[in-house]
Amino acid sequence: MTQFDLTGRKALVTGGAQGLGEGMAQALAAAGATVMVADLQDDLAAKVAESLGAGHASTHLDVADEAGWEAAVSETVTQLGGLDILVNNAGVEITGLVTELDPADVRTMLEVNVLGTALGLKHGLRAMRPDGAAGQGGSIINISSVAATIAFPAISVYSATKSAVDRLTRVAAMESGKLGYGVRVNCIYPGLVATAMGAGLANDVAELGLFGSAEEAVGAVVEQTPAGRLGEVADMADAVVFLASDASRFVTGAGLPVDGGMGM
Ligand SMILES: NC(=O)c1ccc[n+]([C@@H]2O[C@H](COP(=O)([O-])OP(=O)(O)OC[C@H]3O[C@@H](n4cnc5c(N)ncnc54)[C@H](O)[C@@H]3O)[C@@H](O)[C@H]2O)c1
């Protein structure tokens, strides 16, 4: 199992205060990494960092804010002693039919999911490349979604932002390789997980009348999933550990479905 060992690696996880990000922070720490938990929710982020044990830390970060990225990356490098792993996990989903789209909601999803991931790539690559503040290369994992690979009702713009995350991943991986940054860049496409976001979506589509109830919506997702169940936080977290570790050393520019086969 040594290829999965992250001992000595320093990781920054955005949106790490709850849900998938919290699970990713826990899994990275369990594999040996020291983790900076970055989120808008300062108290929850601090609690997660504390639960990971000594040496781990938390910081305030709005991923749509460039100055925030500069500060968070610099704090990670200074406080943790480097930056080898960045998980661009923070994201928002605002459910709505195409005919009812509110431009403010569209902008929020573009800002957090697309701009937030793009800024993470920018500042992560700058720090990790040979002339960067951390300078040791590394691995960046972006969190896309099965929504980028299927058509599910009432999440048109969210799905579009997750397709954008997929493309950002590929181009960043290409630039990193061509310019000798020594940073692998990959993304995962999680299937539905019953986090605040996932459970909220099931409720929203039921309220919109697309399914008889939230349970029916979940049942329809499970029905479309060859593995026959919803995703769990640990399913996503373990895939992130794999992509962060040397076990995936020849994997870059890839999108890994972690969806029980739903998007095949
Ligand atoms: N839960 C699912 O079913 C599912 C499926 C596919 C993809 N995803 C993706 O996984 C990621 C995590 O989802 P989740 O289910 O844990 O969601 P969640 O809503 O439970 O947690 C999201 C976290 O991101 C933080 N966040 C939101 N906006 C932020 C910002 N601007 N800056 C910093 N932090 C911010 C929130 O405070 C929260 O802690 C998201 O990118 C989401 O799109 C989730």
mmCIF file of C-alpha atoms and ligand atoms in Angstrom:
data_model
loop_
_atom_site.group_PDB
_atom_site.id
_atom_site.type_symbol
_atom_site.label_atom_id
_atom_site.label_comp_id
_atom_site.label_asym_id
_atom_site.label_seq_id
_atom_site.Cartn_x
_atom_site.Cartn_y
_atom_site.Cartn_z
ATOM 1 C CA MET A 1 0.000 0.000 0.000
ATOM 2 C CA THR A 2 3.007 2.342 0.010
ATOM 3 C CA GLN A 3 2.010 3.873 -3.324
ATOM 4 C CA PHE A 4 -1.094 5.282 -1.638
ATOM 5 C CA ASP A 5 0.874 6.686 1.307
ATOM 6 C CA LEU A 6 0.712 10.484 1.560
ATOM 7 C CA THR A 7 3.053 10.884 4.530
ATOM 8 C CA GLY A 8 4.789 14.258 4.353
ATOM 9 C CA ARG A 9 2.426 15.700 1.727
ATOM 10 C CA LYS A 10 0.603 18.979 2.347
ATOM 11 C CA ALA A 11 -2.959 19.276 1.080
ATOM 12 C CA LEU A 12 -5.441 22.124 0.670
ATOM 13 C CA VAL A 13 -9.119 21.114 0.422
ATOM 14 C CA THR A 14 -11.692 23.759 -0.514
ATOM 15 C CA GLY A 15 -15.234 23.396 0.754
ATOM 16 C CA GLY A 16 -13.760 21.143 3.433
ATOM 17 C CA ALA A 17 -16.110 22.174 6.242
ATOM 18 C CA GLN A 18 -18.804 19.590 5.458
ATOM 19 C CA GLY A 19 -20.018 16.952 3.025
ATOM 20 C CA LEU A 20 -17.654 15.516 0.451
ATOM 21 C CA GLY A 21 -14.871 17.994 1.273
ATOM 22 C CA GLU A 22 -14.887 17.006 4.930
ATOM 23 C CA GLY A 23 -14.638 13.337 3.942
ATOM 24 C CA MET A 24 -11.801 14.112 1.524
ATOM 25 C CA ALA A 25 -9.905 15.985 4.248
ATOM 26 C CA GLN A 26 -10.356 12.998 6.584
ATOM 27 C CA ALA A 27 -9.222 10.474 3.969
ATOM 28 C CA LEU A 28 -6.172 12.515 2.956
ATOM 29 C CA ALA A 29 -5.189 12.885 6.616
ATOM 30 C CA ALA A 30 -5.729 9.151 7.216
ATOM 31 C CA ALA A 31 -3.370 8.457 4.287
ATOM 32 C CA GLY A 32 -0.708 10.602 5.983
ATOM 33 C CA ALA A 33 -1.138 14.091 4.520
ATOM 34 C CA THR A 34 -1.292 17.276 6.556
ATOM 35 C CA VAL A 35 -4.447 19.156 5.586
ATOM 36 C CA MET A 36 -5.528 22.785 5.358
ATOM 37 C CA VAL A 37 -9.338 22.909 5.439
ATOM 38 C CA ALA A 38 -10.540 25.969 3.504
ATOM 39 C CA ASP A 39 -14.147 27.133 3.503
ATOM 40 C CA LEU A 40 -16.519 30.069 3.922
ATOM 41 C CA GLN A 41 -17.822 28.431 7.100
ATOM 42 C CA ASP A 42 -15.007 29.226 9.512
ATOM 43 C CA ASP A 43 -16.332 27.480 12.620
ATOM 44 C CA LEU A 44 -17.155 24.230 10.851
ATOM 45 C CA ALA A 45 -13.829 24.273 8.992
ATOM 46 C CA ALA A 46 -11.968 24.755 12.294
ATOM 47 C CA LYS A 47 -13.884 21.835 13.823
ATOM 48 C CA VAL A 48 -12.968 19.562 10.919
ATOM 49 C CA ALA A 49 -9.287 20.559 11.171
ATOM 50 C CA GLU A 50 -9.355 19.943 14.915
ATOM 51 C CA SER A 51 -10.923 16.513 14.406
ATOM 52 C CA LEU A 52 -8.031 15.584 12.096
ATOM 53 C CA GLY A 53 -5.528 16.104 14.908
ATOM 54 C CA ALA A 54 -2.382 18.096 15.581
ATOM 55 C CA GLY A 55 -0.713 19.871 12.667
ATOM 56 C CA HIS A 56 -3.831 20.204 10.524
ATOM 57 C CA ALA A 57 -5.310 23.688 10.126
ATOM 58 C CA SER A 58 -8.188 25.666 8.671
ATOM 59 C CA THR A 59 -8.498 28.963 6.880
ATOM 60 C CA HIS A 60 -11.207 31.226 5.509
ATOM 61 C CA LEU A 61 -11.530 31.061 1.730
ATOM 62 C CA ASP A 62 -14.115 32.227 -0.760
ATOM 63 C CA VAL A 63 -12.933 30.406 -3.869
ATOM 64 C CA ALA A 64 -14.359 33.152 -6.096
ATOM 65 C CA ASP A 65 -12.041 35.716 -4.490
ATOM 66 C CA GLU A 66 -8.570 35.947 -5.991
ATOM 67 C CA ALA A 67 -6.996 37.728 -3.025
ATOM 68 C CA GLY A 68 -8.447 34.989 -0.828
ATOM 69 C CA TRP A 69 -6.656 32.355 -2.911
ATOM 70 C CA GLU A 70 -3.341 34.185 -2.636
ATOM 71 C CA ALA A 71 -3.720 34.345 1.132
ATOM 72 C CA ALA A 72 -4.892 30.728 1.551
ATOM 73 C CA VAL A 73 -2.110 29.262 -0.594
ATOM 74 C CA SER A 74 0.517 31.387 1.121
ATOM 75 C CA GLU A 75 -0.824 30.414 4.547
ATOM 76 C CA THR A 76 -0.775 26.731 3.586
ATOM 77 C CA VAL A 77 2.813 26.872 2.361
ATOM 78 C CA THR A 78 3.974 28.803 5.434
ATOM 79 C CA GLN A 79 1.963 27.003 8.104
ATOM 80 C CA LEU A 80 2.032 23.452 6.745
ATOM 81 C CA GLY A 81 5.451 23.728 5.103
ATOM 82 C CA GLY A 82 4.440 23.215 1.484
ATOM 83 C CA LEU A 83 1.640 22.420 -0.948
ATOM 84 C CA ASP A 84 1.563 19.117 -2.834
ATOM 85 C CA ILE A 85 -2.160 18.369 -3.159
ATOM 86 C CA LEU A 86 -5.020 20.732 -3.984
ATOM 87 C CA VAL A 87 -8.628 19.550 -4.047
ATOM 88 C CA ASN A 88 -10.915 22.059 -5.761
ATOM 89 C CA ASN A 89 -14.079 20.736 -4.123
ATOM 90 C CA ALA A 90 -16.094 23.832 -3.130
ATOM 91 C CA GLY A 91 -19.223 24.125 -5.222
ATOM 92 C CA VAL A 92 -22.831 25.269 -5.222
ATOM 93 C CA GLU A 93 -25.958 23.884 -6.866
ATOM 94 C CA ILE A 94 -29.096 26.007 -7.284
ATOM 95 C CA THR A 95 -31.924 23.941 -8.723
ATOM 96 C CA GLY A 96 -34.241 25.412 -11.355
ATOM 97 C CA LEU A 97 -35.928 24.760 -14.667
ATOM 98 C CA VAL A 98 -34.375 26.389 -17.734
ATOM 99 C CA THR A 99 -37.504 28.482 -18.259
ATOM 100 C CA GLU A 100 -37.242 29.887 -14.721
ATOM 101 C CA LEU A 101 -33.536 30.694 -14.589
ATOM 102 C CA ASP A 102 -32.575 33.642 -12.413
ATOM 103 C CA PRO A 103 -29.445 35.415 -13.731
ATOM 104 C CA ALA A 104 -28.245 35.952 -10.151
ATOM 105 C CA ASP A 105 -28.300 32.194 -9.517
ATOM 106 C CA VAL A 106 -26.527 31.537 -12.808
ATOM 107 C CA ARG A 107 -23.809 34.019 -11.873
ATOM 108 C CA THR A 108 -23.379 32.475 -8.426
ATOM 109 C CA MET A 109 -22.826 29.002 -9.886
ATOM 110 C CA LEU A 110 -20.439 30.359 -12.530
ATOM 111 C CA GLU A 111 -18.505 32.315 -9.893
ATOM 112 C CA VAL A 112 -18.084 29.483 -7.409
ATOM 113 C CA ASN A 113 -17.901 26.427 -9.660
ATOM 114 C CA VAL A 114 -16.076 27.806 -12.702
ATOM 115 C CA LEU A 115 -14.191 30.885 -11.534
ATOM 116 C CA GLY A 116 -13.470 29.241 -8.162
ATOM 117 C CA THR A 117 -11.945 26.169 -9.817
ATOM 118 C CA ALA A 118 -10.047 28.276 -12.366
ATOM 119 C CA LEU A 119 -8.517 30.428 -9.624
ATOM 120 C CA GLY A 120 -7.636 27.316 -7.659
ATOM 121 C CA LEU A 121 -5.832 25.938 -10.698
ATOM 122 C CA LYS A 122 -4.055 29.258 -11.235
ATOM 123 C CA HIS A 123 -2.771 29.639 -7.704
ATOM 124 C CA GLY A 124 -2.206 25.941 -7.117
ATOM 125 C CA LEU A 125 -0.073 25.583 -10.251
ATOM 126 C CA ARG A 126 1.846 28.788 -9.490
ATOM 127 C CA ALA A 127 2.714 27.552 -6.016
ATOM 128 C CA MET A 128 3.543 23.955 -6.961
ATOM 129 C CA ARG A 129 5.606 24.503 -10.124
ATOM 130 C CA PRO A 130 9.394 24.534 -9.788
ATOM 131 C CA ASP A 131 9.684 28.320 -9.322
ATOM 132 C CA GLY A 132 6.698 28.432 -6.939
ATOM 133 C CA ALA A 133 6.514 29.018 -3.213
ATOM 134 C CA ALA A 134 6.074 25.273 -2.613
ATOM 135 C CA GLY A 135 8.010 24.215 -5.719
ATOM 136 C CA GLN A 136 7.745 20.415 -5.489
ATOM 137 C CA GLY A 137 5.118 19.661 -8.145
ATOM 138 C CA GLY A 138 2.074 17.735 -7.012
ATOM 139 C CA SER A 139 -1.487 16.759 -7.804
ATOM 140 C CA ILE A 140 -4.617 18.847 -8.295
ATOM 141 C CA ILE A 141 -8.003 17.140 -8.161
ATOM 142 C CA ASN A 142 -11.073 19.019 -9.345
ATOM 143 C CA ILE A 143 -14.553 17.901 -8.348
ATOM 144 C CA SER A 144 -16.828 17.789 -11.380
ATOM 145 C CA SER A 145 -20.056 15.747 -11.279
ATOM 146 C CA VAL A 146 -21.944 12.943 -12.982
ATOM 147 C CA ALA A 147 -24.107 15.915 -14.008
ATOM 148 C CA ALA A 148 -21.395 16.739 -16.560
ATOM 149 C CA THR A 149 -21.997 13.376 -18.247
ATOM 150 C CA ILE A 150 -25.799 12.913 -18.172
ATOM 151 C CA ALA A 151 -28.945 15.040 -18.548
ATOM 152 C CA PHE A 152 -30.807 15.337 -15.252
ATOM 153 C CA PRO A 153 -33.719 17.811 -15.081
ATOM 154 C CA ALA A 154 -33.511 21.146 -13.242
ATOM 155 C CA ILE A 155 -29.722 21.347 -13.042
ATOM 156 C CA SER A 156 -28.884 22.803 -16.472
ATOM 157 C CA VAL A 157 -26.506 25.544 -15.378
ATOM 158 C CA TYR A 158 -24.977 23.457 -12.597
ATOM 159 C CA SER A 159 -24.307 20.726 -15.195
ATOM 160 C CA ALA A 160 -22.791 23.310 -17.531
ATOM 161 C CA THR A 161 -20.441 24.521 -14.791
ATOM 162 C CA LYS A 162 -19.371 20.949 -14.076
ATOM 163 C CA SER A 163 -18.667 20.387 -17.791
ATOM 164 C CA ALA A 164 -16.544 23.530 -17.560
ATOM 165 C CA VAL A 165 -14.631 21.984 -14.640
ATOM 166 C CA ASP A 166 -13.952 18.974 -16.855
ATOM 167 C CA ARG A 167 -12.474 21.169 -19.627
ATOM 168 C CA LEU A 168 -10.498 23.325 -17.182
ATOM 169 C CA THR A 169 -8.960 20.093 -15.905
ATOM 170 C CA ARG A 170 -7.838 18.893 -19.333
ATOM 171 C CA VAL A 171 -6.302 22.185 -20.454
ATOM 172 C CA ALA A 172 -4.558 22.778 -17.129
ATOM 173 C CA ALA A 173 -3.106 19.249 -17.291
ATOM 174 C CA MET A 174 -1.873 19.916 -20.835
ATOM 175 C CA GLU A 175 -0.233 23.235 -19.873
ATOM 176 C CA SER A 176 1.295 21.745 -16.746
ATOM 177 C CA GLY A 177 2.838 18.906 -18.743
ATOM 178 C CA LYS A 178 4.071 21.049 -21.626
ATOM 179 C CA LEU A 179 5.542 23.704 -19.355
ATOM 180 C CA GLY A 180 7.215 21.260 -16.961
ATOM 181 C CA TYR A 181 5.261 22.209 -13.838
ATOM 182 C CA GLY A 182 5.388 18.671 -12.460
ATOM 183 C CA VAL A 183 1.743 18.873 -11.442
ATOM 184 C CA ARG A 184 -0.830 16.273 -12.452
ATOM 185 C CA VAL A 185 -4.369 17.603 -12.894
ATOM 186 C CA ASN A 186 -7.397 15.312 -12.844
ATOM 187 C CA CYS A 187 -11.067 15.453 -11.951
ATOM 188 C CA ILE A 188 -13.669 13.076 -10.612
ATOM 189 C CA TYR A 189 -17.367 12.928 -11.496
ATOM 190 C CA PRO A 190 -19.170 11.968 -8.282
ATOM 191 C CA GLY A 191 -22.583 10.381 -8.473
ATOM 192 C CA LEU A 192 -25.360 11.559 -6.159
ATOM 193 C CA VAL A 193 -24.368 11.498 -2.471
ATOM 194 C CA ALA A 194 -26.836 12.395 0.293
ATOM 195 C CA THR A 195 -24.915 15.426 1.571
ATOM 196 C CA ALA A 196 -26.680 18.747 2.183
ATOM 197 C CA MET A 197 -26.319 19.418 -1.539
ATOM 198 C CA GLY A 198 -27.411 15.969 -2.730
ATOM 199 C CA ALA A 199 -30.382 15.706 -0.364
ATOM 200 C CA GLY A 200 -31.346 19.283 -1.227
ATOM 201 C CA LEU A 201 -31.438 18.433 -4.920
ATOM 202 C CA ALA A 202 -33.744 15.448 -4.321
ATOM 203 C CA ASN A 203 -36.124 17.701 -2.361
ATOM 204 C CA ASP A 204 -35.977 20.456 -4.988
ATOM 205 C CA VAL A 205 -36.843 18.214 -7.943
ATOM 206 C CA ALA A 206 -39.756 16.762 -5.977
ATOM 207 C CA GLU A 207 -40.998 20.284 -5.172
ATOM 208 C CA LEU A 208 -40.775 21.151 -8.865
ATOM 209 C CA GLY A 209 -43.100 18.200 -9.567
ATOM 210 C CA LEU A 210 -40.492 16.298 -11.587
ATOM 211 C CA PHE A 211 -40.760 13.339 -9.178
ATOM 212 C CA GLY A 212 -43.540 12.345 -6.791
ATOM 213 C CA SER A 213 -41.281 12.799 -3.760
ATOM 214 C CA ALA A 214 -37.633 13.166 -2.779
ATOM 215 C CA GLU A 215 -37.552 9.403 -2.148
ATOM 216 C CA GLU A 216 -38.846 8.785 -5.671
ATOM 217 C CA ALA A 217 -36.142 11.036 -7.091
ATOM 218 C CA VAL A 218 -33.494 9.092 -5.178
ATOM 219 C CA GLY A 219 -35.081 5.830 -6.339
ATOM 220 C CA ALA A 220 -34.867 6.987 -9.962
ATOM 221 C CA VAL A 221 -31.167 7.761 -9.550
ATOM 222 C CA VAL A 222 -30.503 4.368 -7.960
ATOM 223 C CA GLU A 223 -32.489 2.722 -10.749
ATOM 224 C CA GLN A 224 -30.152 4.348 -13.313
ATOM 225 C CA THR A 225 -27.065 3.240 -11.366
ATOM 226 C CA PRO A 226 -25.672 -0.224 -12.190
ATOM 227 C CA ALA A 227 -24.068 -0.463 -8.728
ATOM 228 C CA GLY A 228 -27.607 -0.163 -7.300
ATOM 229 C CA ARG A 229 -27.068 2.468 -4.636
ATOM 230 C CA LEU A 230 -26.282 6.130 -4.055
ATOM 231 C CA GLY A 231 -22.680 7.230 -3.627
ATOM 232 C CA GLU A 232 -21.134 7.601 -0.196
ATOM 233 C CA VAL A 233 -18.733 10.271 0.970
ATOM 234 C CA ALA A 234 -15.968 7.675 1.372
ATOM 235 C CA ASP A 235 -16.391 6.550 -2.264
ATOM 236 C CA MET A 236 -15.405 10.049 -3.406
ATOM 237 C CA ALA A 237 -12.747 10.557 -0.740
ATOM 238 C CA ASP A 238 -10.924 7.317 -1.622
ATOM 239 C CA ALA A 239 -10.857 8.281 -5.316
ATOM 240 C CA VAL A 240 -9.299 11.610 -4.327
ATOM 241 C CA VAL A 241 -6.631 9.808 -2.265
ATOM 242 C CA PHE A 242 -5.833 7.652 -5.300
ATOM 243 C CA LEU A 243 -5.456 10.686 -7.582
ATOM 244 C CA ALA A 244 -3.404 12.520 -4.944
ATOM 245 C CA SER A 245 -1.022 9.597 -4.474
ATOM 246 C CA ASP A 246 1.825 8.055 -6.443
ATOM 247 C CA ALA A 247 -0.508 5.156 -7.269
ATOM 248 C CA SER A 248 -1.860 7.447 -10.019
ATOM 249 C CA ARG A 249 1.572 8.792 -11.075
ATOM 250 C CA PHE A 250 0.920 8.235 -14.830
ATOM 251 C CA VAL A 251 -2.622 9.649 -14.699
ATOM 252 C CA THR A 252 -3.141 13.263 -15.737
ATOM 253 C CA GLY A 253 -5.811 15.111 -17.695
ATOM 254 C CA ALA A 254 -8.287 12.389 -16.748
ATOM 255 C CA GLY A 255 -11.877 12.479 -15.571
ATOM 256 C CA LEU A 256 -12.746 9.557 -13.311
ATOM 257 C CA PRO A 257 -16.427 8.662 -12.907
ATOM 258 C CA VAL A 258 -17.128 7.662 -9.287
ATOM 259 C CA ASP A 259 -20.822 7.154 -9.853
ATOM 260 C CA GLY A 260 -21.553 3.424 -9.653
ATOM 261 C CA GLY A 261 -21.826 3.443 -13.453
ATOM 262 C CA MET A 262 -24.677 5.972 -13.677
ATOM 263 C CA GLY A 263 -22.941 8.075 -16.317
ATOM 264 C CA MET A 264 -21.638 5.274 -18.536
HETATM 265 N N1 LIG B 1 -23.384 15.676 -3.177
HETATM 266 C C1 LIG B 1 -23.491 15.263 -4.423
HETATM 267 O O1 LIG B 1 -24.388 14.494 -4.762
HETATM 268 C C2 LIG B 1 -22.485 15.717 -5.451
HETATM 269 C C3 LIG B 1 -22.470 15.043 -6.680
HETATM 270 C C4 LIG B 1 -21.564 15.437 -7.642
HETATM 271 C C5 LIG B 1 -20.680 16.467 -7.404
HETATM 272 N N2 LIG B 1 -20.717 17.116 -6.197
HETATM 273 C C6 LIG B 1 -19.760 18.205 -5.993
HETATM 274 O O2 LIG B 1 -18.972 17.908 -4.850
HETATM 275 C C7 LIG B 1 -18.582 19.116 -4.206
HETATM 276 C C8 LIG B 1 -18.972 19.058 -2.733
HETATM 277 O O3 LIG B 1 -20.367 18.881 -2.651
HETATM 278 P P1 LIG B 1 -21.137 18.548 -1.291
HETATM 279 O O4 LIG B 1 -22.206 17.612 -1.637
HETATM 280 O O5 LIG B 1 -20.180 18.210 -0.241
HETATM 281 O O6 LIG B 1 -21.812 19.981 -1.015
HETATM 282 P P2 LIG B 1 -22.155 20.725 0.360
HETATM 283 O O7 LIG B 1 -23.089 21.800 -0.016
HETATM 284 O O8 LIG B 1 -22.545 19.751 1.405
HETATM 285 O O9 LIG B 1 -20.745 21.356 0.804
HETATM 286 C C9 LIG B 1 -20.127 22.348 0.025
HETATM 287 C C10 LIG B 1 -19.085 23.057 0.856
HETATM 288 O O10 LIG B 1 -18.500 24.079 0.010
HETATM 289 C C11 LIG B 1 -18.454 25.290 0.731
HETATM 290 N N3 LIG B 1 -18.508 26.421 -0.198
HETATM 291 C C12 LIG B 1 -19.555 26.827 -0.947
HETATM 292 N N4 LIG B 1 -19.220 27.936 -1.624
HETATM 293 C C13 LIG B 1 -17.942 28.229 -1.314
HETATM 294 C C14 LIG B 1 -17.047 29.251 -1.682
HETATM 295 N N5 LIG B 1 -17.419 30.235 -2.514
HETATM 296 N N6 LIG B 1 -15.795 29.233 -1.195
HETATM 297 C C15 LIG B 1 -15.411 28.267 -0.320
HETATM 298 N N7 LIG B 1 -16.217 27.268 0.087
HETATM 299 C C16 LIG B 1 -17.475 27.261 -0.407
HETATM 300 C C17 LIG B 1 -19.659 25.249 1.654
HETATM 301 O O11 LIG B 1 -19.510 26.146 2.737
HETATM 302 C C18 LIG B 1 -19.669 23.780 2.077
HETATM 303 O O12 LIG B 1 -18.855 23.557 3.207
HETATM 304 C C19 LIG B 1 -19.250 20.235 -4.982
HETATM 305 O O13 LIG B 1 -18.348 20.762 -5.931
HETATM 306 C C20 LIG B 1 -20.389 19.538 -5.695
HETATM 307 O O14 LIG B 1 -20.793 20.218 -6.842
HETATM 308 C C21 LIG B 1 -21.590 16.755 -5.212
#
